[in-house]
Amino acid sequence: NAGVTQTPKFQVLKTGQSMTLQCAQDMNHNSMYWYRQDPGMGLRLIYYSASEGTTDKGEVPNGYNVSRLNKREFSLRLESAAPSQTSVYFCASSEVKVQETQYFGPGTRLLVL
Amino acid sequence: QKEVEQDPGPLSVPEGAIVSLNCTYSNSAFQYFMWYRQYSRKGPELLMYTYSSGNKEDGRFTAQVDKSSKYISLFIRDSQPSDSATYLCAMSLNINKFYFGSGTKLNVKP
């Protein structure tokens, strides 16, 4: 039981490049989330998916797209990376009935030059 | 104005001390209140969860919510070096969108 896994662990991009951050969970959770964490800003919700086939915007969705591929996987795509997207990205999942118990992945550190 | 304000610290205490961590918030509609612990270069892990007002105790940890003052606290009794981490408060209106504080870094010295 690996919990929430994220790939890659670390990535360097040049401005304008695209990439997809992958997230998978093996806890059979319905809800999945993408956050970014910046110094002094805390965790901010980018997108979430309450169930397979649905996605909704969070606090800072601009510049990102998401795909809920199936119940296990939720990916985050940067179409044209900008230096302002340099951050640590966390994926999380939770069960519908206990949404407050979010399980987080180890994070992806992204540097955009 | 940020939805949730949290003193970034760092907070340095000797082993065995009682630690008090706090957050204030602006949205009186928040109903779900959580505390997460985050070790360096790791994802956050849930410590405590409280719905609406009141206190909740779990071992050495006590969470308090004062909705009239828009203020929440986490107390750690008999603090240990293993408690050294960043503590994040979080709160939510509708259990799908969570608002996090920026985190308080705690260092417990042996």
PDB file of C-alpha atoms in Angstrom:
ATOM      1  CA  ASN A   1       0.000   0.000   0.000  1.00  0.00           C
ATOM      2  CA  ALA A   2       1.966   2.992  -1.309  1.00  0.00           C
ATOM      3  CA  GLY A   3      -0.662   5.671  -0.486  1.00  0.00           C
ATOM      4  CA  VAL A   4      -0.274   8.675  -2.797  1.00  0.00           C
ATOM      5  CA  THR A   5       2.606   8.633  -5.254  1.00  0.00           C
ATOM      6  CA  GLN A   6       3.827  11.477  -7.448  1.00  0.00           C
ATOM      7  CA  THR A   7       6.201  11.608 -10.399  1.00  0.00           C
ATOM      8  CA  PRO A   8       8.621  13.133 -11.060  1.00  0.00           C
ATOM      9  CA  LYS A   9      10.204  14.126  -7.727  1.00  0.00           C
ATOM     10  CA  PHE A  10      12.083  17.030  -9.267  1.00  0.00           C
ATOM     11  CA  GLN A  11      11.972  18.795 -12.634  1.00  0.00           C
ATOM     12  CA  VAL A  12      13.653  21.762 -14.290  1.00  0.00           C
ATOM     13  CA  LEU A  13      11.863  23.429 -17.188  1.00  0.00           C
ATOM     14  CA  LYS A  14      12.586  26.355 -19.428  1.00  0.00           C
ATOM     15  CA  THR A  15       9.975  29.079 -19.830  1.00  0.00           C
ATOM     16  CA  GLY A  16       7.396  28.014 -22.413  1.00  0.00           C
ATOM     17  CA  GLN A  17       7.970  24.281 -22.078  1.00  0.00           C
ATOM     18  CA  SER A  18       5.134  21.980 -21.136  1.00  0.00           C
ATOM     19  CA  MET A  19       4.984  19.064 -18.747  1.00  0.00           C
ATOM     20  CA  THR A  20       2.569  16.806 -16.909  1.00  0.00           C
ATOM     21  CA  LEU A  21       2.797  15.954 -13.226  1.00  0.00           C
ATOM     22  CA  GLN A  22       1.456  12.517 -12.424  1.00  0.00           C
ATOM     23  CA  CYS A  23      -0.370  11.429  -9.274  1.00  0.00           C
ATOM     24  CA  ALA A  24      -1.792   8.060  -8.309  1.00  0.00           C
ATOM     25  CA  GLN A  25      -3.434   6.707  -5.157  1.00  0.00           C
ATOM     26  CA  ASP A  26      -4.136   3.124  -4.147  1.00  0.00           C
ATOM     27  CA  MET A  27      -6.591   3.814  -1.309  1.00  0.00           C
ATOM     28  CA  ASN A  28      -9.725   3.705  -3.514  1.00  0.00           C
ATOM     29  CA  HIS A  29     -10.476   7.348  -2.659  1.00  0.00           C
ATOM     30  CA  ASN A  30     -13.029   9.279  -4.679  1.00  0.00           C
ATOM     31  CA  SER A  31     -11.617  12.792  -4.208  1.00  0.00           C
ATOM     32  CA  MET A  32      -8.251  14.001  -5.399  1.00  0.00           C
ATOM     33  CA  TYR A  33      -6.548  17.411  -5.210  1.00  0.00           C
ATOM     34  CA  TRP A  34      -3.612  19.371  -6.574  1.00  0.00           C
ATOM     35  CA  TYR A  35      -1.928  22.041  -4.417  1.00  0.00           C
ATOM     36  CA  ARG A  36       1.092  24.252  -4.807  1.00  0.00           C
ATOM     37  CA  GLN A  37       3.219  25.324  -1.845  1.00  0.00           C
ATOM     38  CA  ASP A  38       5.252  28.519  -1.937  1.00  0.00           C
ATOM     39  CA  PRO A  39       7.284  30.126   0.876  1.00  0.00           C
ATOM     40  CA  GLY A  40       5.098  32.403   2.974  1.00  0.00           C
ATOM     41  CA  MET A  41       1.954  31.423   1.048  1.00  0.00           C
ATOM     42  CA  GLY A  42       1.092  28.041   2.460  1.00  0.00           C
ATOM     43  CA  LEU A  43      -0.698  25.428   0.388  1.00  0.00           C
ATOM     44  CA  ARG A  44      -3.048  26.741  -2.279  1.00  0.00           C
ATOM     45  CA  LEU A  45      -5.578  24.582  -4.083  1.00  0.00           C
ATOM     46  CA  ILE A  46      -5.151  24.507  -7.864  1.00  0.00           C
ATOM     47  CA  TYR A  47      -7.808  21.988  -8.914  1.00  0.00           C
ATOM     48  CA  TYR A  48      -9.748  19.201  -7.319  1.00  0.00           C
ATOM     49  CA  SER A  49     -11.789  16.237  -8.477  1.00  0.00           C
ATOM     50  CA  ALA A  50     -14.653  15.126  -6.256  1.00  0.00           C
ATOM     51  CA  SER A  51     -15.134  11.935  -8.241  1.00  0.00           C
ATOM     52  CA  GLU A  52     -14.013  10.190 -11.407  1.00  0.00           C
ATOM     53  CA  GLY A  53     -15.022  12.274 -14.418  1.00  0.00           C
ATOM     54  CA  THR A  54     -15.417  15.591 -12.596  1.00  0.00           C
ATOM     55  CA  THR A  55     -12.958  18.415 -11.970  1.00  0.00           C
ATOM     56  CA  ASP A  56     -13.327  21.870 -10.439  1.00  0.00           C
ATOM     57  CA  LYS A  57     -11.162  24.946 -10.103  1.00  0.00           C
ATOM     58  CA  GLY A  58      -9.577  25.843  -6.825  1.00  0.00           C
ATOM     59  CA  GLU A  59      -7.973  29.066  -5.666  1.00  0.00           C
ATOM     60  CA  VAL A  60      -5.196  29.364  -8.301  1.00  0.00           C
ATOM     61  CA  PRO A  61      -6.158  27.457 -11.492  1.00  0.00           C
ATOM     62  CA  ASN A  62      -4.729  29.832 -14.116  1.00  0.00           C
ATOM     63  CA  GLY A  63      -1.985  28.276 -16.226  1.00  0.00           C
ATOM     64  CA  TYR A  64      -2.914  24.695 -15.317  1.00  0.00           C
ATOM     65  CA  ASN A  65      -5.108  21.930 -16.650  1.00  0.00           C
ATOM     66  CA  VAL A  66      -6.044  18.639 -15.031  1.00  0.00           C
ATOM     67  CA  SER A  67      -7.265  15.223 -16.079  1.00  0.00           C
ATOM     68  CA  ARG A  68      -8.935  12.643 -13.865  1.00  0.00           C
ATOM     69  CA  LEU A  69      -7.865   9.669 -15.936  1.00  0.00           C
ATOM     70  CA  ASN A  70      -9.603   7.107 -13.733  1.00  0.00           C
ATOM     71  CA  LYS A  71     -10.333   6.683 -10.043  1.00  0.00           C
ATOM     72  CA  ARG A  72      -6.656   6.169  -9.209  1.00  0.00           C
ATOM     73  CA  GLU A  73      -4.958   8.841 -11.291  1.00  0.00           C
ATOM     74  CA  PHE A  74      -5.143  12.646 -11.409  1.00  0.00           C
ATOM     75  CA  SER A  75      -2.653  14.539 -13.559  1.00  0.00           C
ATOM     76  CA  LEU A  76      -1.708  18.224 -13.640  1.00  0.00           C
ATOM     77  CA  ARG A  77      -0.494  19.799 -16.876  1.00  0.00           C
ATOM     78  CA  LEU A  78       1.434  23.000 -17.419  1.00  0.00           C
ATOM     79  CA  GLU A  79       0.959  23.938 -21.079  1.00  0.00           C
ATOM     80  CA  SER A  80       3.465  26.798 -21.181  1.00  0.00           C
ATOM     81  CA  ALA A  81       5.521  26.991 -18.015  1.00  0.00           C
ATOM     82  CA  ALA A  82       6.345  30.382 -16.482  1.00  0.00           C
ATOM     83  CA  PRO A  83       8.865  31.257 -13.736  1.00  0.00           C
ATOM     84  CA  SER A  84       5.887  32.094 -11.469  1.00  0.00           C
ATOM     85  CA  GLN A  85       5.004  28.404 -11.532  1.00  0.00           C
ATOM     86  CA  THR A  86       8.229  27.490  -9.738  1.00  0.00           C
ATOM     87  CA  SER A  87       6.898  25.754  -6.660  1.00  0.00           C
ATOM     88  CA  VAL A  88       6.442  22.470  -4.836  1.00  0.00           C
ATOM     89  CA  TYR A  89       3.347  20.637  -6.053  1.00  0.00           C
ATOM     90  CA  PHE A  90       1.430  18.244  -3.839  1.00  0.00           C
ATOM     91  CA  CYS A  91      -1.265  15.810  -4.792  1.00  0.00           C
ATOM     92  CA  ALA A  92      -3.737  14.610  -2.162  1.00  0.00           C
ATOM     93  CA  SER A  93      -6.679  12.251  -1.949  1.00  0.00           C
ATOM     94  CA  SER A  94      -9.544  11.688   0.476  1.00  0.00           C
ATOM     95  CA  GLU A  95     -12.586   9.547   1.031  1.00  0.00           C
ATOM     96  CA  VAL A  96     -15.952  11.183   0.325  1.00  0.00           C
ATOM     97  CA  LYS A  97     -17.282  10.725   3.843  1.00  0.00           C
ATOM     98  CA  VAL A  98     -14.154  12.018   5.567  1.00  0.00           C
ATOM     99  CA  GLN A  99     -12.998  14.755   3.220  1.00  0.00           C
ATOM    100  CA  GLU A 100     -11.082  16.454   5.996  1.00  0.00           C
ATOM    101  CA  THR A 101      -8.654  13.540   6.100  1.00  0.00           C
ATOM    102  CA  GLN A 102      -6.528  14.288   3.088  1.00  0.00           C
ATOM    103  CA  TYR A 103      -3.546  12.068   2.400  1.00  0.00           C
ATOM    104  CA  PHE A 104      -0.716  13.877   0.674  1.00  0.00           C
ATOM    105  CA  GLY A 105       1.941  12.631  -1.691  1.00  0.00           C
ATOM    106  CA  PRO A 106       5.662  13.422  -1.259  1.00  0.00           C
ATOM    107  CA  GLY A 107       5.556  16.378  -3.663  1.00  0.00           C
ATOM    108  CA  THR A 108       7.160  17.407  -6.954  1.00  0.00           C
ATOM    109  CA  ARG A 109       9.701  20.227  -6.889  1.00  0.00           C
ATOM    110  CA  LEU A 110       9.449  22.265 -10.097  1.00  0.00           C
ATOM    111  CA  LEU A 111      11.908  24.931 -11.168  1.00  0.00           C
ATOM    112  CA  VAL A 112      11.056  27.045 -14.211  1.00  0.00           C
ATOM    113  CA  LEU A 113      13.958  29.043 -15.597  1.00  0.00           C
TER     114      LEU A 113
ATOM    115  CA  GLN B   1      -6.231  40.021   3.083  1.00  0.00           C
ATOM    116  CA  LYS B   2      -5.371  36.353   3.380  1.00  0.00           C
ATOM    117  CA  GLU B   3      -8.153  33.994   4.395  1.00  0.00           C
ATOM    118  CA  VAL B   4      -5.919  32.399   7.012  1.00  0.00           C
ATOM    119  CA  GLU B   5      -3.043  34.031   8.911  1.00  0.00           C
ATOM    120  CA  GLN B   6      -0.352  32.077  10.711  1.00  0.00           C
ATOM    121  CA  ASP B   7       2.875  33.261  12.321  1.00  0.00           C
ATOM    122  CA  PRO B   8       5.750  31.647  10.380  1.00  0.00           C
ATOM    123  CA  GLY B   9       8.066  31.434  13.384  1.00  0.00           C
ATOM    124  CA  PRO B  10      10.486  29.831  13.781  1.00  0.00           C
ATOM    125  CA  LEU B  11       9.502  28.827  17.279  1.00  0.00           C
ATOM    126  CA  SER B  12      12.272  27.260  19.344  1.00  0.00           C
ATOM    127  CA  VAL B  13      11.484  25.526  22.655  1.00  0.00           C
ATOM    128  CA  PRO B  14      13.296  23.132  25.016  1.00  0.00           C
ATOM    129  CA  GLU B  15      12.252  19.497  25.180  1.00  0.00           C
ATOM    130  CA  GLY B  16       9.304  19.000  27.537  1.00  0.00           C
ATOM    131  CA  ALA B  17       7.860  22.492  27.013  1.00  0.00           C
ATOM    132  CA  ILE B  18       4.225  23.188  26.196  1.00  0.00           C
ATOM    133  CA  VAL B  19       3.905  24.583  22.685  1.00  0.00           C
ATOM    134  CA  SER B  20       1.096  26.839  21.531  1.00  0.00           C
ATOM    135  CA  LEU B  21       0.498  27.323  17.802  1.00  0.00           C
ATOM    136  CA  ASN B  22      -2.187  29.646  16.502  1.00  0.00           C
ATOM    137  CA  CYS B  23      -4.069  30.780  13.419  1.00  0.00           C
ATOM    138  CA  THR B  24      -6.579  33.513  12.778  1.00  0.00           C
ATOM    139  CA  TYR B  25      -9.037  33.618   9.923  1.00  0.00           C
ATOM    140  CA  SER B  26     -11.350  36.102   8.276  1.00  0.00           C
ATOM    141  CA  ASN B  27     -14.244  34.008   6.944  1.00  0.00           C
ATOM    142  CA  SER B  28     -16.809  33.366   9.674  1.00  0.00           C
ATOM    143  CA  ALA B  29     -18.422  30.656   7.525  1.00  0.00           C
ATOM    144  CA  PHE B  30     -15.526  28.201   7.971  1.00  0.00           C
ATOM    145  CA  GLN B  31     -16.756  25.073   9.711  1.00  0.00           C
ATOM    146  CA  TYR B  32     -13.963  22.510   9.394  1.00  0.00           C
ATOM    147  CA  PHE B  33     -10.635  23.141  11.115  1.00  0.00           C
ATOM    148  CA  MET B  34      -7.524  21.027  10.764  1.00  0.00           C
ATOM    149  CA  TRP B  35      -3.891  20.911  11.829  1.00  0.00           C
ATOM    150  CA  TYR B  36      -1.253  19.251   9.676  1.00  0.00           C
ATOM    151  CA  ARG B  37       2.368  18.438  10.453  1.00  0.00           C
ATOM    152  CA  GLN B  38       4.944  18.638   7.677  1.00  0.00           C
ATOM    153  CA  TYR B  39       8.478  17.357   8.013  1.00  0.00           C
ATOM    154  CA  SER B  40      11.145  18.826   5.772  1.00  0.00           C
ATOM    155  CA  ARG B  41      10.783  17.748   2.128  1.00  0.00           C
ATOM    156  CA  LYS B  42       7.714  15.642   2.910  1.00  0.00           C
ATOM    157  CA  GLY B  43       3.985  15.987   2.315  1.00  0.00           C
ATOM    158  CA  PRO B  44       1.714  17.264   5.123  1.00  0.00           C
ATOM    159  CA  GLU B  45       0.040  14.696   7.379  1.00  0.00           C
ATOM    160  CA  LEU B  46      -3.178  15.295   9.302  1.00  0.00           C
ATOM    161  CA  LEU B  47      -2.782  15.682  13.068  1.00  0.00           C
ATOM    162  CA  MET B  48      -6.120  16.947  14.319  1.00  0.00           C
ATOM    163  CA  TYR B  49      -9.535  17.728  12.924  1.00  0.00           C
ATOM    164  CA  THR B  50     -12.371  19.697  14.558  1.00  0.00           C
ATOM    165  CA  TYR B  51     -15.815  20.467  13.268  1.00  0.00           C
ATOM    166  CA  SER B  52     -17.233  23.842  14.381  1.00  0.00           C
ATOM    167  CA  SER B  53     -16.246  25.122  17.827  1.00  0.00           C
ATOM    168  CA  GLY B  54     -14.767  23.410  20.841  1.00  0.00           C
ATOM    169  CA  ASN B  55     -11.793  21.391  21.961  1.00  0.00           C
ATOM    170  CA  LYS B  56     -10.413  18.068  20.866  1.00  0.00           C
ATOM    171  CA  GLU B  57      -7.650  16.091  22.544  1.00  0.00           C
ATOM    172  CA  ASP B  58      -5.496  13.314  21.125  1.00  0.00           C
ATOM    173  CA  GLY B  59      -2.592  12.192  23.281  1.00  0.00           C
ATOM    174  CA  ARG B  60      -0.205  15.100  23.704  1.00  0.00           C
ATOM    175  CA  PHE B  61      -2.107  17.252  21.215  1.00  0.00           C
ATOM    176  CA  THR B  62      -5.114  19.513  21.902  1.00  0.00           C
ATOM    177  CA  ALA B  63      -6.916  21.528  19.241  1.00  0.00           C
ATOM    178  CA  GLN B  64      -9.137  24.464  20.160  1.00  0.00           C
ATOM    179  CA  VAL B  65     -11.516  26.452  17.985  1.00  0.00           C
ATOM    180  CA  ASP B  66     -12.969  29.805  19.045  1.00  0.00           C
ATOM    181  CA  LYS B  67     -15.345  30.827  16.270  1.00  0.00           C
ATOM    182  CA  SER B  68     -16.387  34.041  18.047  1.00  0.00           C
ATOM    183  CA  SER B  69     -12.778  35.268  17.863  1.00  0.00           C
ATOM    184  CA  LYS B  70     -11.983  33.499  14.556  1.00  0.00           C
ATOM    185  CA  TYR B  71      -8.999  31.893  16.241  1.00  0.00           C
ATOM    186  CA  ILE B  72      -7.749  28.338  16.401  1.00  0.00           C
ATOM    187  CA  SER B  73      -4.946  26.836  18.455  1.00  0.00           C
ATOM    188  CA  LEU B  74      -2.913  23.666  18.681  1.00  0.00           C
ATOM    189  CA  PHE B  75      -1.233  22.805  21.989  1.00  0.00           C
ATOM    190  CA  ILE B  76       1.543  20.236  22.245  1.00  0.00           C
ATOM    191  CA  ARG B  77       2.317  18.972  25.749  1.00  0.00           C
ATOM    192  CA  ASP B  78       5.671  17.459  26.740  1.00  0.00           C
ATOM    193  CA  SER B  79       7.166  18.441  23.390  1.00  0.00           C
ATOM    194  CA  GLN B  80       9.772  16.090  21.896  1.00  0.00           C
ATOM    195  CA  PRO B  81      12.581  16.662  19.377  1.00  0.00           C
ATOM    196  CA  SER B  82      10.555  14.472  16.990  1.00  0.00           C
ATOM    197  CA  ASP B  83       7.854  17.174  17.055  1.00  0.00           C
ATOM    198  CA  SER B  84      10.242  19.493  15.190  1.00  0.00           C
ATOM    199  CA  ALA B  85       8.424  20.232  11.948  1.00  0.00           C
ATOM    200  CA  THR B  86       6.277  22.845  10.253  1.00  0.00           C
ATOM    201  CA  TYR B  87       2.684  22.956  11.479  1.00  0.00           C
ATOM    202  CA  LEU B  88      -0.015  24.063   9.070  1.00  0.00           C
ATOM    203  CA  CYS B  89      -3.521  25.049  10.000  1.00  0.00           C
ATOM    204  CA  ALA B  90      -6.295  24.572   7.449  1.00  0.00           C
ATOM    205  CA  MET B  91      -9.957  25.340   7.305  1.00  0.00           C
ATOM    206  CA  SER B  92     -12.855  24.747   4.986  1.00  0.00           C
ATOM    207  CA  LEU B  93     -16.372  25.805   4.171  1.00  0.00           C
ATOM    208  CA  ASN B  94     -17.649  22.794   2.351  1.00  0.00           C
ATOM    209  CA  ILE B  95     -15.042  20.025   2.752  1.00  0.00           C
ATOM    210  CA  ASN B  96     -13.844  20.296  -0.825  1.00  0.00           C
ATOM    211  CA  LYS B  97     -11.953  23.585  -0.771  1.00  0.00           C
ATOM    212  CA  PHE B  98      -9.401  23.964   1.961  1.00  0.00           C
ATOM    213  CA  TYR B  99      -7.561  27.143   2.913  1.00  0.00           C
ATOM    214  CA  PHE B 100      -4.159  26.668   4.514  1.00  0.00           C
ATOM    215  CA  GLY B 101      -2.051  28.911   6.698  1.00  0.00           C
ATOM    216  CA  SER B 102       1.549  29.477   5.659  1.00  0.00           C
ATOM    217  CA  GLY B 103       2.845  27.244   8.455  1.00  0.00           C
ATOM    218  CA  THR B 104       4.790  27.715  11.701  1.00  0.00           C
ATOM    219  CA  LYS B 105       8.212  26.122  11.915  1.00  0.00           C
ATOM    220  CA  LEU B 106       8.799  24.488  15.308  1.00  0.00           C
ATOM    221  CA  ASN B 107      12.166  23.397  16.669  1.00  0.00           C
ATOM    222  CA  VAL B 108      12.257  21.370  19.894  1.00  0.00           C
ATOM    223  CA  LYS B 109      15.752  21.333  21.353  1.00  0.00           C
ATOM    224  CA  PRO B 110      16.952  18.241  23.264  1.00  0.00           C
TER     225      PRO B 110
END
